[in-house]
């Protein structure tokens, strides 16, 4: 086998490991590697519609295989047969039919085909959306909407900061509705895409079709509605679309990075309508939820993550689920290159180093800062924390500070011991385990730690 073949075999192997069989069969099995030239691979797909799937789901696979075989980051150019160069809904539909026929004519028992919708991402479901205090109402509202389209919660307006799961929930609604009714007419799109689609139809003088498409839906899912600000003519069109759907009790779900009240430069009459149904906020996940999310996501990877590692990672990224996922991907890359079977804190720390450096929000904190903030919280001086006194409240503050130093910084145990008045690394380990077992029994300690962590960052 030449190097290209080895690379392609590896891509297929990793894709197989990472995807459900049905997804692999549909999206990957017909793909061909045309060539690898320099750091670019040309991959042939039999439909442009599959490109998005590759970009969303197989980027990591290509990178991993690229590093393993070429020791280089490989980028991909996707190519399609000339007949299929324009992606469109009808294309996707015939694709689906074609696929179904193939399966039906197959002599072996046909696998269950996932229902493929051209814009809805199958991987975002309610089942894999981890619930926490930060998102439980938004999730409940999204579920309620999926069960009762065009009911009380119309429109449903979900808002919150970046990477908190808005797009995930929007797609989950689409997937759930399709599961219950594969014929439901659904459109999922960002408001950017809505704007482009509108302008394109305007340019082609084809507004009738535009109206027909949008006003005949059962469910319209529009992501990042804030992008509609300052787009007067599109707002006008959206206003009519909204009214037409709403009057016919068709469901609309919108997301935004902010509360509707802060959507300045958006027509008042639109904002008023956004508030007709239910508005639900997603806030950043707390520590427990971050751990739960990591626990859930790390099951997708073929190795063990120690509990310490998950605790450590949850402490490193505090505002955004996308960062947590990114961290797992970094770890995956390192683990694959080194053929590791277990992910320890040290491996995790090494893998995510560059991610933290490029994200100022997650800059490493110093041990001194931790000692100061813990001291402030418990009314103990930094000197006492580093000192030898064995009074109960000082010992507790000292152990908490050591715990946080382990959780929030990259320092080794001996280094941490040194910063605490030259203590041995076993003392740090003991303090860490002690606080960890206390945390398991004592909710109020978790609240104390969260308060301190928020001060440190
Ligand atoms: P937003 O649209 O709010 O910017 P996304 O929906 O794109 O955020 O979420 C970013 C990533 O984090 C996605 O991969 C998503 O699956 C994941 N994610 C966010 N919240 C959760 C959650 N509660 N449970 C599981 N995954 C989540
Ligand atoms: Mg989004």
PDB file of N, CA, C and O in Angstrom, residues 9 12 28 30 62 112 144 280 370 381 390 446:
ATOM      1  N   UNK A   9      -7.148   4.366   4.381  1.00  0.00           N
ATOM      2  CA  UNK A   9      -7.582   3.251   5.246  1.00  0.00           C
ATOM      3  C   UNK A   9      -7.799   3.741   6.665  1.00  0.00           C
ATOM      4  O   UNK A   9      -8.756   3.365   7.336  1.00  0.00           O
ATOM      5  N   UNK A  12     -10.922   5.823   7.021  1.00  0.00           N
ATOM      6  CA  UNK A  12     -12.123   4.979   7.036  1.00  0.00           C
ATOM      7  C   UNK A  12     -12.264   4.247   8.367  1.00  0.00           C
ATOM      8  O   UNK A  12     -13.348   4.147   8.936  1.00  0.00           O
ATOM      9  N   UNK A  28     -20.161   7.835   4.246  1.00  0.00           N
ATOM     10  CA  UNK A  28     -18.735   7.597   4.055  1.00  0.00           C
ATOM     11  C   UNK A  28     -18.427   6.506   3.030  1.00  0.00           C
ATOM     12  O   UNK A  28     -17.474   6.622   2.271  1.00  0.00           O
ATOM     13  N   UNK A  30     -19.330   5.572   0.191  1.00  0.00           N
ATOM     14  CA  UNK A  30     -19.142   5.866  -1.235  1.00  0.00           C
ATOM     15  C   UNK A  30     -18.066   6.916  -1.513  1.00  0.00           C
ATOM     16  O   UNK A  30     -17.811   7.248  -2.667  1.00  0.00           O
ATOM     17  N   UNK A  62      -9.882  13.341   9.957  1.00  0.00           N
ATOM     18  CA  UNK A  62      -8.892  13.691   8.930  1.00  0.00           C
ATOM     19  C   UNK A  62      -7.616  14.224   9.588  1.00  0.00           C
ATOM     20  O   UNK A  62      -6.498  13.858   9.203  1.00  0.00           O
ATOM     21  N   UNK A 112     -31.722   0.072   9.530  1.00  0.00           N
ATOM     22  CA  UNK A 112     -32.702   1.153   9.642  1.00  0.00           C
ATOM     23  C   UNK A 112     -32.029   2.451   9.208  1.00  0.00           C
ATOM     24  O   UNK A 112     -30.988   2.828   9.735  1.00  0.00           O
ATOM     25  N   UNK A 144     -41.644  20.681  25.105  1.00  0.00           N
ATOM     26  CA  UNK A 144     -43.090  20.937  25.055  1.00  0.00           C
ATOM     27  C   UNK A 144     -43.500  21.369  23.651  1.00  0.00           C
ATOM     28  O   UNK A 144     -44.513  20.912  23.114  1.00  0.00           O
ATOM     29  N   UNK A 280     -37.097  32.044  26.971  1.00  0.00           N
ATOM     30  CA  UNK A 280     -36.384  31.214  27.935  1.00  0.00           C
ATOM     31  C   UNK A 280     -34.875  31.431  27.801  1.00  0.00           C
ATOM     32  O   UNK A 280     -34.337  31.416  26.697  1.00  0.00           O
ATOM     33  N   UNK A 370      -4.992  32.193  44.210  1.00  0.00           N
ATOM     34  CA  UNK A 370      -5.887  31.230  44.860  1.00  0.00           C
ATOM     35  C   UNK A 370      -5.765  31.347  46.371  1.00  0.00           C
ATOM     36  O   UNK A 370      -6.764  31.434  47.093  1.00  0.00           O
ATOM     37  N   UNK A 381      -5.170  34.744  56.652  1.00  0.00           N
ATOM     38  CA  UNK A 381      -4.208  35.440  55.780  1.00  0.00           C
ATOM     39  C   UNK A 381      -3.453  34.445  54.904  1.00  0.00           C
ATOM     40  O   UNK A 381      -3.394  33.245  55.199  1.00  0.00           O
ATOM     41  N   UNK A 390      -1.894  24.603  62.960  1.00  0.00           N
ATOM     42  CA  UNK A 390      -2.842  23.536  62.705  1.00  0.00           C
ATOM     43  C   UNK A 390      -4.218  23.815  63.333  1.00  0.00           C
ATOM     44  O   UNK A 390      -4.927  22.909  63.734  1.00  0.00           O
ATOM     45  N   UNK A 446     -19.576  22.798  48.117  1.00  0.00           N
ATOM     46  CA  UNK A 446     -19.531  23.053  46.674  1.00  0.00           C
ATOM     47  C   UNK A 446     -19.895  24.513  46.391  1.00  0.00           C
ATOM     48  O   UNK A 446     -19.292  25.169  45.539  1.00  0.00           O
TER      49      UNK A 446
END
